[in-house]
Amino acid sequence: MPSDSKPSQSTEVIHEAVQTLRDGGLVAFPTETVYGLGADARNVDAIKKIFTTKGRPATHPLIVHLAAPDRFDQLQVDWVPVVAPWVRDLSEEALQLMNAFWPGPLTLVFKKDKSVLPELTGGQDTVAIRAPAHPLAQELLRKFKGGVVAPSANRFGKVSPTSAADVRHEFEGILDLMVLDGGDCEVGIESTIVDLSSGDRAVLLRPGAITPKEIFDKTGVKVFQAGEDFQKGDVLPRVSGSLKAHYAPTTPLRLYAPGRVLDALTEFPDTKSRVAVAVWDAESSLGYDGRPSVSTAEFVVSSDSTSFASKLYRTLRDLDQQGWDLILFPEPPAGEEWDGVRDRLQRACFGSGPSSSSHSSN
């Protein structure tokens, strides 16, 4: 695996990565959200290699990543020829969302074109698409001149990687995996996913950095919550990251309510002796009188939702490698801006623990 971040930016290395994709190989590359494990979206064998490498269920769909037009101008870009080969139809709402948020951490779900491989959609009639904003991802996609499926570059159900070192650690021993190093991911959690496949409403399938309020403020498009204003028989597409157990450390992870750390230490039977406790940066030391048998260490997390998200997976990975018996995080505050990290933490809690691998198919 390449280990030097400087040469991975070079034209030669990008060319090698493009050729690897064309030859049916896998390339891990950075996006603004997390690192993706990329394969040619038109190559069945390469797609199957992703599922095998990650240990991902074949029914769990992938997201197609596309390049913005070469002469990118946010005010004039024409997304139609970029997206048209992949989707059955493009609504005015879809174009509004693309013009407002692409490239960026927003994934849109459409009825798929008949040429889209069922292996990447989990056998569904829909396809999820986004254009990542990371410059290295865009350079790779432009030179590849095609769609790349790229789920997070980690073992299925585990904590997503936000650095090239995370990817190398995750897949140590897989010698043919090429890793492009683009530094740490800025957003830190996976993209917001909005379903447009019904044709009559936009529906939030996975929260992320881009919120329904921000979408409405910028475009006037109302994004419904799943289950909101639905008719009997409506079925939503399956999408990445929607399983109950996901993003999970091996160390048991739990959330505590405001002022309830001691209750959390008492409540959870997997508590042993060494507990890492996250506290908001605006709070003083919490104190743990009455639990002399428990050794605790506090670490500070940001009370700003954007900063919290950008460091969430980095923090979980680091703590997971430090040998704690339990990790406690504060419950995120109410509000759309916190929905993305709340979603990730809840799924991570459910899947966490030494037996977390048994949850991965849940």
mmCIF file of C-alpha atoms in Angstrom, residues 10 18 26 30 56-57 60 63 72 76 87 102 144 169 218 226 287 319-321 328 339:
data_model
loop_
_atom_site.group_PDB
_atom_site.id
_atom_site.type_symbol
_atom_site.label_atom_id
_atom_site.label_comp_id
_atom_site.label_asym_id
_atom_site.label_seq_id
_atom_site.Cartn_x
_atom_site.Cartn_y
_atom_site.Cartn_z
ATOM 1 C CA SER A 10 0.949 13.222 -8.252
ATOM 2 C CA VAL A 18 -7.378 5.121 -12.727
ATOM 3 C CA LEU A 26 -10.070 -1.454 -5.764
ATOM 4 C CA PRO A 30 -10.714 10.438 0.297
ATOM 5 C CA ARG A 56 -20.826 -6.472 3.271
ATOM 6 C CA PRO A 57 -24.198 -8.132 2.585
ATOM 7 C CA HIS A 60 -26.906 -3.545 0.984
ATOM 8 C CA ILE A 63 -23.543 4.799 -3.870
ATOM 9 C CA PHE A 72 -17.055 23.492 -13.127
ATOM 10 C CA GLN A 76 -23.680 27.393 -14.853
ATOM 11 C CA VAL A 87 -31.191 7.513 -13.879
ATOM 12 C CA TRP A 102 -23.065 19.346 -5.604
ATOM 13 C CA PHE A 144 -11.526 7.770 -14.773
ATOM 14 C CA HIS A 169 -4.949 -0.273 9.454
ATOM 15 C CA LYS A 218 -31.477 27.193 -0.312
ATOM 16 C CA ALA A 226 -39.375 8.930 6.627
ATOM 17 C CA GLY A 287 -17.068 13.691 39.198
ATOM 18 C CA LEU A 319 -10.567 5.084 22.076
ATOM 19 C CA ASP A 320 -11.229 1.658 20.606
ATOM 20 C CA GLN A 321 -7.478 1.055 20.442
ATOM 21 C CA LEU A 328 -19.648 6.822 27.373
ATOM 22 C CA ASP A 339 -29.383 14.451 13.740
#
